[in-house]
Structures are given as C-alpha cells and as structure tokens.
C-alpha cells in the first residue's frame, strides 16, 4: 500500500509538472506565425504555374456531390492520362479542413470556402493563360469577390445555382411559394418533425434572407452582413425552426434517404438531390422554372470555383482538369446532371435541352441579384452596410446553440 | 554473448527493464503522449475567423466559451446522462445472461453461450449502427412491429441513441461480469445456502458484492465509449453530443475542439481512477 | 446454486430476451442484404442474390478488404512486439512507475478515438511533415492494439510462476534461450488470443482511421461508411456486412479453441480457459472491441 501511495503521489507530481510545462509552451507559441498571418493576406503569387508541363498521371480532387461523375471523368482520364481521385465533401468547412491536410490538388470551393482558403494561403493564383476555355466564361463570373483576391484570379468558375426549396408533393399540398413553409413558426409547425434543414452555419443566412422580406424594419441588406441585432433576430428564427426540424442533413445522400423513406417532407436542398429523387420516381417537387426555381423571397445559393492547392502535387493535371471542366461539352454535361447554371458560354450550345441555359438563367445577371451566394461572414462590413458585423466564429457558435 | 548478456541483466535488473521498455515507451510516450500534448496545447490558442489560421498566443477564450455559453453544458450533460443510462441498462441486461452462463448453465450450454455472445462482438461496429438505423426508420421493423399495438417507434433521437449504445456495448459488459462471476467459488455460495440464506439473500450479500468490481470494469467501457462516440449519435439522431461537437468544430476551429476534448479526457481519467479504487483493475 | 423453478424460469426468460436483443439487429441486416427493394421498407417485398453478386464484383470493396487485412496484420505484428515487451517488463518485477506504465498503456483505448486520431494526424502532417498513408493508419492502430496484447500476455505471465525462468537460468540458459524455451511457450496461446483480438480491433476501426488515412486509400470500415448513405450502394454494404459476420465465426472459434487449450503452465480448463481469451478485467476482449468503436 505504501508503495502504491508513493508512486501515485509521484505520478501526480509528474502530471502537474507536465501540465505546467504545457501551459508554458502554449504561452510561448506566440510570435511564431508559421502558418500564415491573420486575415487579409494570402499566399504569395509566386505559387502560380507559369508553364503547363506533362501530366503527372493522377489528380486528387475535393468536390461537391455530383460535380465529378463518371460520365465526364472517364473522357478526361482518357484524354489527359490523369487518373481522377475524388473526395466528396458535405460542407465547406469539411472542404477547408481537407485542403489543409495538403493531400489534395484542388477543390470546387463555394464562396464561404474560397476566401478562407485564400487567407490561409492554401491556394495558389490561377494563371488563366494556361486555361484557354476561361476566355469564354460568362463575364459576370469573372473578377468576383469570391474568386478574385487583391485583383488576382484564384480560380476557375464551375457553375452557380440557388439552394432549392423541395417538398414531397404527396404530403405537402399545395406547393409552397415561400420560405415560410420552413421558417414561419406557425406554418412550419404543420410539418413538425419532417423539415429537413442544411446542417451548416450558412443556414442562418436563410433566416436572415427571410427576415429581409418579412421584417424589413431590421434593415437587413445582405444576409451575410449582420449586426448584432439583425444576427440575433435571424438566430432566434432558426431556434424556433429547430422545434420543427426532423433532420439536419450534412450530406446529400443523407437527405435523399430521408425523403425516400418518408421522414423528410420539405426543406432546403440542392439540385443534385432533387433530380436524383425524381429519377428514382419519388414524389418530389421544387419551386418551378417559371419562378426561376426560387421562392418569393429569393434564396441563398452558391457560385463555385475550382481552386488549386498551394501544396498541389499534381499541378499540371489540375490545370488540365480545370480547363476540361469548363470546356463546352463537359460543362454542359455537369450543369445538366447537377441542375445548375453553367459557367461556360459555349456550353449553352451543347446542352441536351436547348432551353437549358434560359431556364437556369445562365445568361441573366439580373436574376442572380436575387440569389445570395455563400460567403464567409466577416467582422468588417462593406460600405453602406451596418457598422460592425458578426464574423464566422460567431456564426459557428450560434449554429451550435441553435441545434441545442 | 548471450550468456554475458544474461549475466549482465541478472546483476543489473534495471538494465534489462530499460532494454525491454525502451521501444514501447518511446512509442507510447514520445509518439502518442507527445501527439496528445501537442493537441491539447492548442486548446489554449485561438483561430482567425477568416483564414482559419491558428493564432498561437496564450488565451483562455475557448474555456471561457465552454463555461459561459450554456449550450455546451447542455451537450456535456446530455452525453454524460446517456452514458450513465447506457451503463445501467447494460448492467441490467448483462447480469442475468452472465449469471446464467457462469453459474447455471451446463458446460456445453456455457460454451455455446460464450460463442453466441462473442460473435456479435466481431461484427463491424458500423454495421451494427447501420442495422439500428434501418430498424428505426419510418417503414422499418420497429414501427411495423408496434403498429398492431397502435404504438409508434422512437424514430431518430435520444431514445434511439440510448438503444444503439446499449446494444453496441452490451458484450463489453457481459464478458467481465461473466469472468467475475466465474471466479466466485461455488463453495462460497453453498456455504451461504447451508447457513440458511435464501437465494435472494445469497445473491444480495454474497454474489453481488463479489461481482461488483467486474460490473465496474464493464462500466468503464460502456461509459467511456459512449462519452466519446460521434458516429452512432450522428447516424440515429440530430442531437449534439460531446463527440459530434468535437467532430464538428475540429474542421474549422481545432483549438476549440481540443479544449472541448479535455472534458471527456478528464472525465474518463477520473472514472478510471475511481474504477481502480473499486478494484476493477484486478492485479492478480 | 440452488434456484427455485420459478427463479430458473425467470432467468431463462431474461437470457432469451437478452439474446434476442443481441441478434435481431443482425438478422435485420441479413434480411436487408437479400431485400429486392433498395429502400429500407419492412417487410421486404422480395428477395434477391443481386447484392451479394455485386458485393463480390465490387472492386472497391475488394481493395478495401485487402487494405484492411494488410493494415491489421502489420499493426498486430507491431502490437505483439511492443505488448510482449511491456508484459515481460511488468509481470515479474515491481518497480517505480509500474502502475503508471500500466495506466499509460490503457489510455489510447480509453480516450475518445477522435482525440487519438486528430492528435496523431496533426503530428504526422504538421510536426513530422509526412503524408498520410497506410503506414500512418497502421501506426494509429498499433497504438491502441498494444493494450490488448499486453493484457492477455501479462495476465498469463502473472498466473505462471517466475521460478521456471530462474530455474532455466540456473541451468545455464542465456536470456534468449530462457525466453525461447521457457517463457514463450507458456504465453504462446495468450499471445495468439491477444493477436487475434488486436487484429479484430484494427480491422473494425473507423474513427482513428478516418483521421490518419491518405487520399487514395480505403479500409473496409471507411468503404462501408462512404457507401452508407448512397441508395444504390446500401444493399451492397448490407451484403458485405453479412459476409463479414459469417466470416467472423472463424476467429471466434479459433479464440475459443485457443482458450480451451491453456498452456502447460497453469491453465484451468473450461471456464478458466474461456476467460483466457477474455482475461481479467479490464476485460480485454471488451477493451479490444471497444477500441474498434473508437
């Protein structure tokens, strides 16, 4: 017993010594910014590829579900000799984290990932001269805040779309025209336990968008730039929604399963899930083309950009991929498969449905003003907006609180 | 040479100890504990909201947030509550089975039961969670079985999580209790009966106290595994648990996740300490 | 123990219910693997062997299986070496820090898998600057497999007397000879049982693996997890699961046999034997599988 006590006490001494040591280390960690600076700056432009060389034989991608499919991957692999290894991610956060491992060559980043990747130095600028198909990309996709930083292009536009409101046409009648079906506490209560909401802090923007229309006195101009009062109102709305939510989905397939087995009946979704369920003969419907696939209030959405990792091990193959994915035929295939507006002008001539581009407003910049692309909320608001905005950490914390 | 080494080790036992322990200790202490320490150090750092870069300056922000924001307390309490519930349920279900196997079953039945209990242990964890996921769906077997009674199954949620965890860790409770009960000499039980105790009294005053350390041993697993798991709750519920929260924040705020991870680590170490006192770590 | 008829009946019912609880979910999987419909509706509309065919044809499943086996074998080998070394050190001698070390060995299993996974992943990618490959996965697995081997072997070593080794030395054997002819044979079956458990742990592990695996590799649990949500793949996963369950009869049987033939030094057959494969608390089998859940 005495021996036990002796070694136990010594163990405690050692343990507390270690803890003290760790605290000292933690304090000393400052001043050593090996992983880049705080906000605002990105990697050096020296990372940009100057000349396209031979393919390295493979390329590792991170993408959204439905972006990298056999149909257009196989011809690419045959043409370029680059084998495609794809990892599907469910959220932008996941994409950022995967990029940070340095194991991937590129990513199809939405606006709430692109700025973060740039600020963290995880991506290199893109030399658009090496991407011939870039010339014929729609002009209102070039030089945007989500793909161009400090005047330098950092990615190749993939396509854009709005988040859809989808519902089970057997259970939800008549078809809703507004987001109130999931966000107005009284209306949403009819579908209690069957609402499907995207599990990501960006969902708060959906609440803010709703309030833009329904509570204009809050003065929200941009659902991603919210001062504390506006933010709290949006968070409150989402907390009220929680009582009615059946599932917070974090992957496309999860949501598909939910609709297919009857647990989900209405909620936010992407075109990928909608078309897949329709293809399986499930009774789903979404806001019609005549409304631009948007409910009354508009919608949040995304404009995705292919970015190249600053640690890319297969940069040549990555460039070949970026050029390929916006080539007319491939971009048309991707756009039609997923159900989004293509980035490539010439793709409109290649789509199976001759009215595709019209239906999806590919050439209609006015339309996209009602779609609020995902963005990383920052503390610095743009001019004309609120004085001080909530930043991404606030959004993440609030989302955890909303889910409870 | 071998003999000289043997002689050396005999006269200097510490040297032999060192030789034996150097490789494993290097692995466990330097690689594993070192990695753990590096991770936990980040708990005292913060993250830039835009770039996600770690700001390596000492800060207690993460811990302040954990303490001040009520949702984290809810999450921790929810997880601990589930872990305790699961432990109790598993003990209740496991004890009769273990008792039957150890004290009542014939030799052959016992062997069959041991294999029967061990077999699911070998089937994949994911598969088991998958099975439950399939059972609780709207059109799954549970609802189908309860329909004629006019009842509805639990669906996704806390009840499902409790059921799944109870299911997953049950063998971990059965086996130590079984081993513990086996070690109770039958002569003790006979003596108790000879002295006039009813079976219930024998159970309460002889068997239970002797089996208790084994139950504690089993509880180590049911408790610590439930505390840290993130896959099962994510697959059968929408609720946030310690594991799911750590998983969620590890992608964009590792320092915060590390701080949050300290909670189950501290709890588990404390639990291990208590378990040791209660005799669960039998050193023969 | 003398139990009344009624008590025996109640006990029997409790046991039957318990076993039903254990096996019904597995049966659900089995039925689902033959289900003609892809959607999880009960009762199933029809039966088919299609999913099993597809499971056998699936190249990704096969590759994942081979990767899992490879990782399991190497991780087990490492765990055997390290676990044995620790057991030899701790079984026979009392020294300062002994308790600390036996505590340390348990930690990788007791702490949440996500903590171990992220800690190791960080060390690999940021401190050591190496890529994540199958080797990093193996290192992760070996770390928590050590305790399984250790527990089994140390329990056996404690049950056998050290005097045999002393006698061997007295008779002139050197360290290696003593180990090879005296110590090793007595712990052989415990080592095998521990190795079997370690392999099972590594084979089933998902969480630490998720964080330590590279882009191009997949172990079987990772493959299962990836396909869990895909409506077209789910039935195939069910089929693979059934195959795995059936295959697991083999190691269970082996483990059972191993425990029934205890070595010459110190076994008790039957009950005592079975517990060798499931030695003293902290129940190692339990721990082993516990780590699988990590």
mmCIF file of C-alpha atoms in Angstrom, chain B:
data_model
loop_
_atom_site.group_PDB
_atom_site.id
_atom_site.type_symbol
_atom_site.label_atom_id
_atom_site.label_comp_id
_atom_site.label_asym_id
_atom_site.label_seq_id
_atom_site.Cartn_x
_atom_site.Cartn_y
_atom_site.Cartn_z
ATOM 1 C CA UNK B 1 27.480 -13.365 -25.956
ATOM 2 C CA UNK B 2 24.002 -14.378 -24.981
ATOM 3 C CA UNK B 3 25.270 -15.633 -21.707
ATOM 4 C CA UNK B 4 27.187 -12.466 -20.978
ATOM 5 C CA UNK B 5 24.051 -10.514 -21.695
ATOM 6 C CA UNK B 6 22.118 -12.788 -19.371
ATOM 7 C CA UNK B 7 24.699 -12.250 -16.684
ATOM 8 C CA UNK B 8 24.628 -8.522 -17.199
ATOM 9 C CA UNK B 9 20.863 -8.442 -16.945
ATOM 10 C CA UNK B 10 20.934 -10.551 -13.841
ATOM 11 C CA UNK B 11 23.304 -8.264 -11.996
ATOM 12 C CA UNK B 12 21.684 -5.146 -13.346
ATOM 13 C CA UNK B 13 17.959 -5.808 -13.461
ATOM 14 C CA UNK B 14 17.264 -2.193 -14.211
ATOM 15 C CA UNK B 15 19.183 -2.540 -17.427
ATOM 16 C CA UNK B 16 17.010 -5.412 -18.504
ATOM 17 C CA UNK B 17 13.975 -3.352 -17.634
ATOM 18 C CA UNK B 18 15.286 -0.492 -19.690
ATOM 19 C CA UNK B 19 16.036 -2.712 -22.630
ATOM 20 C CA UNK B 20 12.556 -4.187 -22.533
ATOM 21 C CA UNK B 21 10.766 -0.907 -22.089
ATOM 22 C CA UNK B 22 12.720 1.438 -24.330
ATOM 23 C CA UNK B 23 10.911 0.690 -27.570
ATOM 24 C CA UNK B 24 7.349 0.591 -26.220
ATOM 25 C CA UNK B 25 7.909 3.653 -24.069
ATOM 26 C CA UNK B 26 9.334 5.566 -26.988
ATOM 27 C CA UNK B 27 6.226 4.708 -28.926
ATOM 28 C CA UNK B 28 3.714 5.419 -26.211
ATOM 29 C CA UNK B 29 5.299 8.378 -24.526
ATOM 30 C CA UNK B 30 7.028 10.224 -27.337
ATOM 31 C CA UNK B 31 4.713 9.474 -30.216
ATOM 32 C CA UNK B 32 1.365 9.066 -28.527
ATOM 33 C CA UNK B 33 1.528 11.227 -25.413
ATOM 34 C CA UNK B 34 3.538 13.765 -27.316
ATOM 35 C CA UNK B 35 0.878 13.998 -30.009
ATOM 36 C CA UNK B 36 -1.775 14.274 -27.352
ATOM 37 C CA UNK B 37 0.130 17.042 -25.618
ATOM 38 C CA UNK B 38 0.561 18.968 -28.846
ATOM 39 C CA UNK B 39 -3.142 18.742 -29.499
ATOM 40 C CA UNK B 40 -4.093 19.795 -26.012
ATOM 41 C CA UNK B 41 -1.729 22.736 -26.090
ATOM 42 C CA UNK B 42 -3.758 24.126 -28.956
ATOM 43 C CA UNK B 43 -6.680 24.312 -26.528
ATOM 44 C CA UNK B 44 -5.010 27.447 -25.228
ATOM 45 C CA UNK B 45 -4.803 29.037 -28.660
ATOM 46 C CA UNK B 46 -7.460 30.617 -30.857
ATOM 47 C CA UNK B 47 -8.334 30.788 -34.506
ATOM 48 C CA UNK B 48 -8.693 33.605 -37.005
ATOM 49 C CA UNK B 49 -12.268 33.565 -38.315
ATOM 50 C CA UNK B 50 -11.401 34.227 -41.942
ATOM 51 C CA UNK B 51 -8.287 32.251 -42.666
ATOM 52 C CA UNK B 52 -8.810 29.601 -40.069
ATOM 53 C CA UNK B 53 -5.191 30.030 -39.109
ATOM 54 C CA UNK B 54 -4.266 29.216 -35.574
ATOM 55 C CA UNK B 55 -3.198 32.234 -33.555
ATOM 56 C CA UNK B 56 -0.519 30.864 -31.301
ATOM 57 C CA UNK B 57 -0.991 33.180 -28.406
ATOM 58 C CA UNK B 58 -1.982 32.004 -24.974
ATOM 59 C CA UNK B 59 -5.669 32.545 -24.390
ATOM 60 C CA UNK B 60 -8.378 31.114 -22.219
ATOM 61 C CA UNK B 61 -11.086 32.135 -24.696
ATOM 62 C CA UNK B 62 -12.008 28.573 -25.557
ATOM 63 C CA UNK B 63 -12.528 27.646 -21.956
ATOM 64 C CA UNK B 64 -14.455 30.827 -21.284
ATOM 65 C CA UNK B 65 -16.731 29.972 -24.146
ATOM 66 C CA UNK B 66 -17.224 26.427 -22.902
ATOM 67 C CA UNK B 67 -18.140 27.680 -19.485
ATOM 68 C CA UNK B 68 -20.214 30.704 -20.423
ATOM 69 C CA UNK B 69 -22.226 29.537 -23.391
ATOM 70 C CA UNK B 70 -24.979 27.321 -21.987
ATOM 71 C CA UNK B 71 -25.348 25.011 -24.966
ATOM 72 C CA UNK B 72 -22.031 23.317 -24.210
ATOM 73 C CA UNK B 73 -23.126 22.472 -20.724
ATOM 74 C CA UNK B 74 -26.288 21.011 -22.204
ATOM 75 C CA UNK B 75 -24.259 18.923 -24.599
ATOM 76 C CA UNK B 76 -21.945 17.614 -21.903
ATOM 77 C CA UNK B 77 -24.784 16.829 -19.551
ATOM 78 C CA UNK B 78 -26.732 15.132 -22.335
ATOM 79 C CA UNK B 79 -23.765 12.919 -23.148
ATOM 80 C CA UNK B 80 -22.943 12.070 -19.546
ATOM 81 C CA UNK B 81 -26.586 11.348 -18.814
ATOM 82 C CA UNK B 82 -26.740 8.999 -21.802
ATOM 83 C CA UNK B 83 -23.517 7.297 -20.741
ATOM 84 C CA UNK B 84 -24.861 6.669 -17.253
ATOM 85 C CA UNK B 85 -28.186 5.416 -18.579
ATOM 86 C CA UNK B 86 -26.481 3.117 -21.039
ATOM 87 C CA UNK B 87 -24.242 1.742 -18.309
ATOM 88 C CA UNK B 88 -27.183 0.983 -16.051
ATOM 89 C CA UNK B 89 -29.212 -0.613 -18.838
ATOM 90 C CA UNK B 90 -26.294 -2.709 -19.986
ATOM 91 C CA UNK B 91 -25.598 -3.899 -16.454
ATOM 92 C CA UNK B 92 -29.246 -4.865 -16.015
ATOM 93 C CA UNK B 93 -29.397 -6.782 -19.277
ATOM 94 C CA UNK B 94 -25.946 -8.299 -18.948
ATOM 95 C CA UNK B 95 -26.153 -9.580 -15.402
ATOM 96 C CA UNK B 96 -28.789 -12.279 -15.910
ATOM 97 C CA UNK B 97 -27.060 -13.515 -19.022
ATOM 98 C CA UNK B 98 -23.642 -13.550 -17.375
ATOM 99 C CA UNK B 99 -25.049 -15.161 -14.261
ATOM 100 C CA UNK B 100 -26.763 -17.842 -16.261
ATOM 101 C CA UNK B 101 -23.581 -18.531 -18.194
ATOM 102 C CA UNK B 102 -21.386 -18.632 -15.117
ATOM 103 C CA UNK B 103 -23.472 -20.388 -12.517
ATOM 104 C CA UNK B 104 -26.449 -22.109 -14.020
ATOM 105 C CA UNK B 105 -25.663 -23.334 -17.489
ATOM 106 C CA UNK B 106 -24.277 -26.755 -18.162
ATOM 107 C CA UNK B 107 -20.779 -26.974 -19.548
ATOM 108 C CA UNK B 108 -21.935 -27.364 -23.099
ATOM 109 C CA UNK B 109 -24.562 -24.647 -22.891
ATOM 110 C CA UNK B 110 -21.989 -22.349 -21.396
ATOM 111 C CA UNK B 111 -19.615 -22.917 -24.298
ATOM 112 C CA UNK B 112 -22.385 -22.259 -26.794
ATOM 113 C CA UNK B 113 -23.444 -19.111 -24.990
ATOM 114 C CA UNK B 114 -19.899 -17.802 -24.869
ATOM 115 C CA UNK B 115 -19.629 -18.143 -28.607
ATOM 116 C CA UNK B 116 -23.111 -16.678 -29.045
ATOM 117 C CA UNK B 117 -22.179 -13.614 -27.036
ATOM 118 C CA UNK B 118 -18.778 -13.235 -28.651
ATOM 119 C CA UNK B 119 -19.923 -13.459 -32.238
ATOM 120 C CA UNK B 120 -21.610 -10.071 -32.494
ATOM 121 C CA UNK B 121 -18.525 -8.613 -30.889
ATOM 122 C CA UNK B 122 -16.721 -9.474 -34.054
ATOM 123 C CA UNK B 123 -19.164 -7.938 -36.451
ATOM 124 C CA UNK B 124 -18.437 -4.416 -37.527
ATOM 125 C CA UNK B 125 -19.454 -1.508 -35.333
ATOM 126 C CA UNK B 126 -20.672 0.406 -38.351
ATOM 127 C CA UNK B 127 -22.796 -2.498 -39.450
ATOM 128 C CA UNK B 128 -24.493 -2.654 -36.083
ATOM 129 C CA UNK B 129 -25.284 1.054 -36.110
ATOM 130 C CA UNK B 130 -26.497 0.615 -39.662
ATOM 131 C CA UNK B 131 -28.810 -2.174 -38.513
ATOM 132 C CA UNK B 132 -30.399 0.078 -35.941
ATOM 133 C CA UNK B 133 -30.670 2.893 -38.414
ATOM 134 C CA UNK B 134 -32.606 0.576 -40.671
ATOM 135 C CA UNK B 135 -34.770 -0.632 -37.839
ATOM 136 C CA UNK B 136 -35.901 2.772 -36.628
ATOM 137 C CA UNK B 137 -36.840 4.294 -39.978
ATOM 138 C CA UNK B 138 -40.407 5.253 -40.732
ATOM 139 C CA UNK B 139 -41.038 1.987 -42.545
ATOM 140 C CA UNK B 140 -38.614 -0.052 -40.521
ATOM 141 C CA UNK B 141 -39.175 -3.154 -38.462
ATOM 142 C CA UNK B 142 -39.815 -1.425 -35.147
ATOM 143 C CA UNK B 143 -42.707 0.621 -36.422
ATOM 144 C CA UNK B 144 -44.015 -2.388 -38.270
ATOM 145 C CA UNK B 145 -43.963 -4.482 -35.110
ATOM 146 C CA UNK B 146 -45.550 -1.799 -32.940
ATOM 147 C CA UNK B 147 -48.269 -0.809 -35.387
ATOM 148 C CA UNK B 148 -50.754 -3.530 -34.441
ATOM 149 C CA UNK B 149 -50.425 -2.292 -30.855
ATOM 150 C CA UNK B 150 -51.188 1.218 -32.007
ATOM 151 C CA UNK B 151 -47.755 2.416 -30.961
ATOM 152 C CA UNK B 152 -45.060 4.194 -32.853
ATOM 153 C CA UNK B 153 -41.373 3.554 -32.632
ATOM 154 C CA UNK B 154 -38.941 6.128 -31.279
ATOM 155 C CA UNK B 155 -37.627 7.204 -34.646
ATOM 156 C CA UNK B 156 -34.440 9.185 -34.612
ATOM 157 C CA UNK B 157 -33.486 10.894 -31.409
ATOM 158 C CA UNK B 158 -32.301 10.374 -27.860
ATOM 159 C CA UNK B 159 -34.183 7.120 -27.342
ATOM 160 C CA UNK B 160 -32.602 5.681 -30.453
ATOM 161 C CA UNK B 161 -29.155 6.770 -29.305
ATOM 162 C CA UNK B 162 -29.713 5.137 -25.935
ATOM 163 C CA UNK B 163 -30.874 1.909 -27.590
ATOM 164 C CA UNK B 164 -27.972 1.835 -30.022
ATOM 165 C CA UNK B 165 -25.320 2.453 -27.392
ATOM 166 C CA UNK B 166 -26.872 -0.114 -25.086
ATOM 167 C CA UNK B 167 -26.763 -2.574 -27.939
ATOM 168 C CA UNK B 168 -23.226 -1.804 -29.039
ATOM 169 C CA UNK B 169 -21.549 -2.085 -25.660
ATOM 170 C CA UNK B 170 -23.585 -4.951 -24.185
ATOM 171 C CA UNK B 171 -20.954 -7.638 -24.863
ATOM 172 C CA UNK B 172 -18.376 -5.472 -23.093
ATOM 173 C CA UNK B 173 -20.498 -5.655 -20.007
ATOM 174 C CA UNK B 174 -21.388 -9.324 -20.276
ATOM 175 C CA UNK B 175 -17.854 -10.638 -20.534
ATOM 176 C CA UNK B 176 -16.253 -9.045 -17.492
ATOM 177 C CA UNK B 177 -19.292 -9.853 -15.352
ATOM 178 C CA UNK B 178 -19.141 -13.413 -16.620
ATOM 179 C CA UNK B 179 -15.441 -13.655 -15.813
ATOM 180 C CA UNK B 180 -16.014 -12.098 -12.423
ATOM 181 C CA UNK B 181 -18.876 -14.409 -11.540
ATOM 182 C CA UNK B 182 -16.893 -17.423 -12.609
ATOM 183 C CA UNK B 183 -14.187 -16.534 -10.167
ATOM 184 C CA UNK B 184 -16.640 -16.719 -7.283
ATOM 185 C CA UNK B 185 -16.058 -20.161 -5.834
ATOM 186 C CA UNK B 186 -19.205 -22.234 -5.737
ATOM 187 C CA UNK B 187 -18.240 -23.252 -2.249
ATOM 188 C CA UNK B 188 -18.977 -19.740 -1.019
ATOM 189 C CA UNK B 189 -22.440 -19.904 -2.436
ATOM 190 C CA UNK B 190 -23.024 -23.338 -0.986
ATOM 191 C CA UNK B 191 -21.810 -22.136 2.391
ATOM 192 C CA UNK B 192 -24.227 -19.242 2.286
ATOM 193 C CA UNK B 193 -27.083 -21.557 1.456
ATOM 194 C CA UNK B 194 -26.043 -24.027 4.123
ATOM 195 C CA UNK B 195 -26.150 -21.204 6.633
ATOM 196 C CA UNK B 196 -29.803 -20.758 5.774
ATOM 197 C CA UNK B 197 -29.803 -17.790 3.434
ATOM 198 C CA UNK B 198 -32.486 -17.634 0.786
ATOM 199 C CA UNK B 199 -31.252 -17.473 -2.798
ATOM 200 C CA UNK B 200 -32.141 -13.819 -2.866
ATOM 201 C CA UNK B 201 -30.129 -13.084 0.258
ATOM 202 C CA UNK B 202 -27.221 -15.091 -1.084
ATOM 203 C CA UNK B 203 -27.400 -13.084 -4.234
ATOM 204 C CA UNK B 204 -27.598 -9.788 -2.431
ATOM 205 C CA UNK B 205 -24.969 -10.356 0.202
ATOM 206 C CA UNK B 206 -22.514 -12.758 -1.335
ATOM 207 C CA UNK B 207 -22.651 -12.708 -5.118
ATOM 208 C CA UNK B 208 -23.377 -9.070 -5.824
ATOM 209 C CA UNK B 209 -20.580 -7.614 -3.696
ATOM 210 C CA UNK B 210 -18.089 -10.064 -5.168
ATOM 211 C CA UNK B 211 -19.215 -9.355 -8.700
ATOM 212 C CA UNK B 212 -19.295 -5.611 -8.242
ATOM 213 C CA UNK B 213 -15.704 -4.901 -9.361
ATOM 214 C CA UNK B 214 -16.450 -6.787 -12.539
ATOM 215 C CA UNK B 215 -19.509 -4.649 -13.141
ATOM 216 C CA UNK B 216 -17.359 -1.585 -12.627
ATOM 217 C CA UNK B 217 -14.856 -2.960 -15.115
ATOM 218 C CA UNK B 218 -17.595 -3.375 -17.672
ATOM 219 C CA UNK B 219 -18.877 0.089 -16.918
ATOM 220 C CA UNK B 220 -15.534 1.574 -17.874
ATOM 221 C CA UNK B 221 -16.263 0.644 -21.439
ATOM 222 C CA UNK B 222 -19.920 1.451 -21.587
ATOM 223 C CA UNK B 223 -19.218 4.817 -20.031
ATOM 224 C CA UNK B 224 -16.085 5.942 -21.842
ATOM 225 C CA UNK B 225 -17.172 4.631 -25.206
ATOM 226 C CA UNK B 226 -20.489 6.434 -25.015
ATOM 227 C CA UNK B 227 -18.770 9.601 -23.871
ATOM 228 C CA UNK B 228 -16.507 9.910 -26.884
ATOM 229 C CA UNK B 229 -18.519 8.407 -29.713
ATOM 230 C CA UNK B 230 -19.645 10.585 -32.599
ATOM 231 C CA UNK B 231 -20.692 8.198 -35.313
ATOM 232 C CA UNK B 232 -23.664 6.486 -33.683
ATOM 233 C CA UNK B 233 -25.366 9.693 -32.463
ATOM 234 C CA UNK B 234 -24.851 11.296 -35.862
ATOM 235 C CA UNK B 235 -26.437 8.352 -37.631
ATOM 236 C CA UNK B 236 -29.507 7.873 -35.469
ATOM 237 C CA UNK B 237 -30.269 11.332 -34.141
ATOM 238 C CA UNK B 238 -29.918 15.018 -34.684
ATOM 239 C CA UNK B 239 -28.795 15.764 -31.200
ATOM 240 C CA UNK B 240 -25.413 17.143 -30.358
ATOM 241 C CA UNK B 241 -23.160 15.051 -28.186
ATOM 242 C CA UNK B 242 -19.628 15.680 -26.976
ATOM 243 C CA UNK B 243 -18.234 13.533 -29.778
ATOM 244 C CA UNK B 244 -20.313 15.121 -32.524
ATOM 245 C CA UNK B 245 -19.459 18.617 -31.320
ATOM 246 C CA UNK B 246 -15.765 17.902 -31.246
ATOM 247 C CA UNK B 247 -16.068 16.416 -34.701
ATOM 248 C CA UNK B 248 -17.945 19.451 -35.967
ATOM 249 C CA UNK B 249 -15.552 22.014 -34.577
ATOM 250 C CA UNK B 250 -12.386 20.140 -35.422
ATOM 251 C CA UNK B 251 -12.825 21.127 -39.046
ATOM 252 C CA UNK B 252 -12.700 24.852 -38.588
ATOM 253 C CA UNK B 253 -11.625 25.538 -35.032
ATOM 254 C CA UNK B 254 -9.234 22.928 -33.793
ATOM 255 C CA UNK B 255 -8.195 24.822 -30.676
ATOM 256 C CA UNK B 256 -11.787 24.926 -29.554
ATOM 257 C CA UNK B 257 -12.237 21.245 -30.340
ATOM 258 C CA UNK B 258 -9.123 20.465 -28.326
ATOM 259 C CA UNK B 259 -10.486 22.438 -25.394
ATOM 260 C CA UNK B 260 -13.785 20.624 -25.644
ATOM 261 C CA UNK B 261 -11.926 17.314 -25.878
ATOM 262 C CA UNK B 262 -10.401 17.966 -22.499
ATOM 263 C CA UNK B 263 -13.810 17.408 -20.971
ATOM 264 C CA UNK B 264 -14.196 13.711 -21.864
ATOM 265 C CA UNK B 265 -10.498 13.156 -21.267
ATOM 266 C CA UNK B 266 -10.714 14.476 -17.732
ATOM 267 C CA UNK B 267 -13.934 12.596 -17.070
ATOM 268 C CA UNK B 268 -12.545 9.308 -18.364
ATOM 269 C CA UNK B 269 -9.322 9.610 -16.391
ATOM 270 C CA UNK B 270 -11.294 10.392 -13.262
ATOM 271 C CA UNK B 271 -13.575 7.427 -13.937
ATOM 272 C CA UNK B 272 -10.554 5.161 -14.427
ATOM 273 C CA UNK B 273 -9.191 6.347 -11.121
ATOM 274 C CA UNK B 274 -12.430 5.558 -9.320
ATOM 275 C CA UNK B 275 -12.702 2.199 -11.065
ATOM 276 C CA UNK B 276 -9.233 1.296 -9.972
ATOM 277 C CA UNK B 277 -10.116 2.077 -6.352
ATOM 278 C CA UNK B 278 -13.168 -0.131 -6.666
ATOM 279 C CA UNK B 279 -10.968 -2.992 -7.724
ATOM 280 C CA UNK B 280 -11.821 -3.184 -11.397
ATOM 281 C CA UNK B 281 -8.207 -3.366 -12.453
ATOM 282 C CA UNK B 282 -7.502 -6.606 -10.715
ATOM 283 C CA UNK B 283 -3.811 -7.074 -10.404
ATOM 284 C CA UNK B 284 -3.524 -10.758 -9.783
#
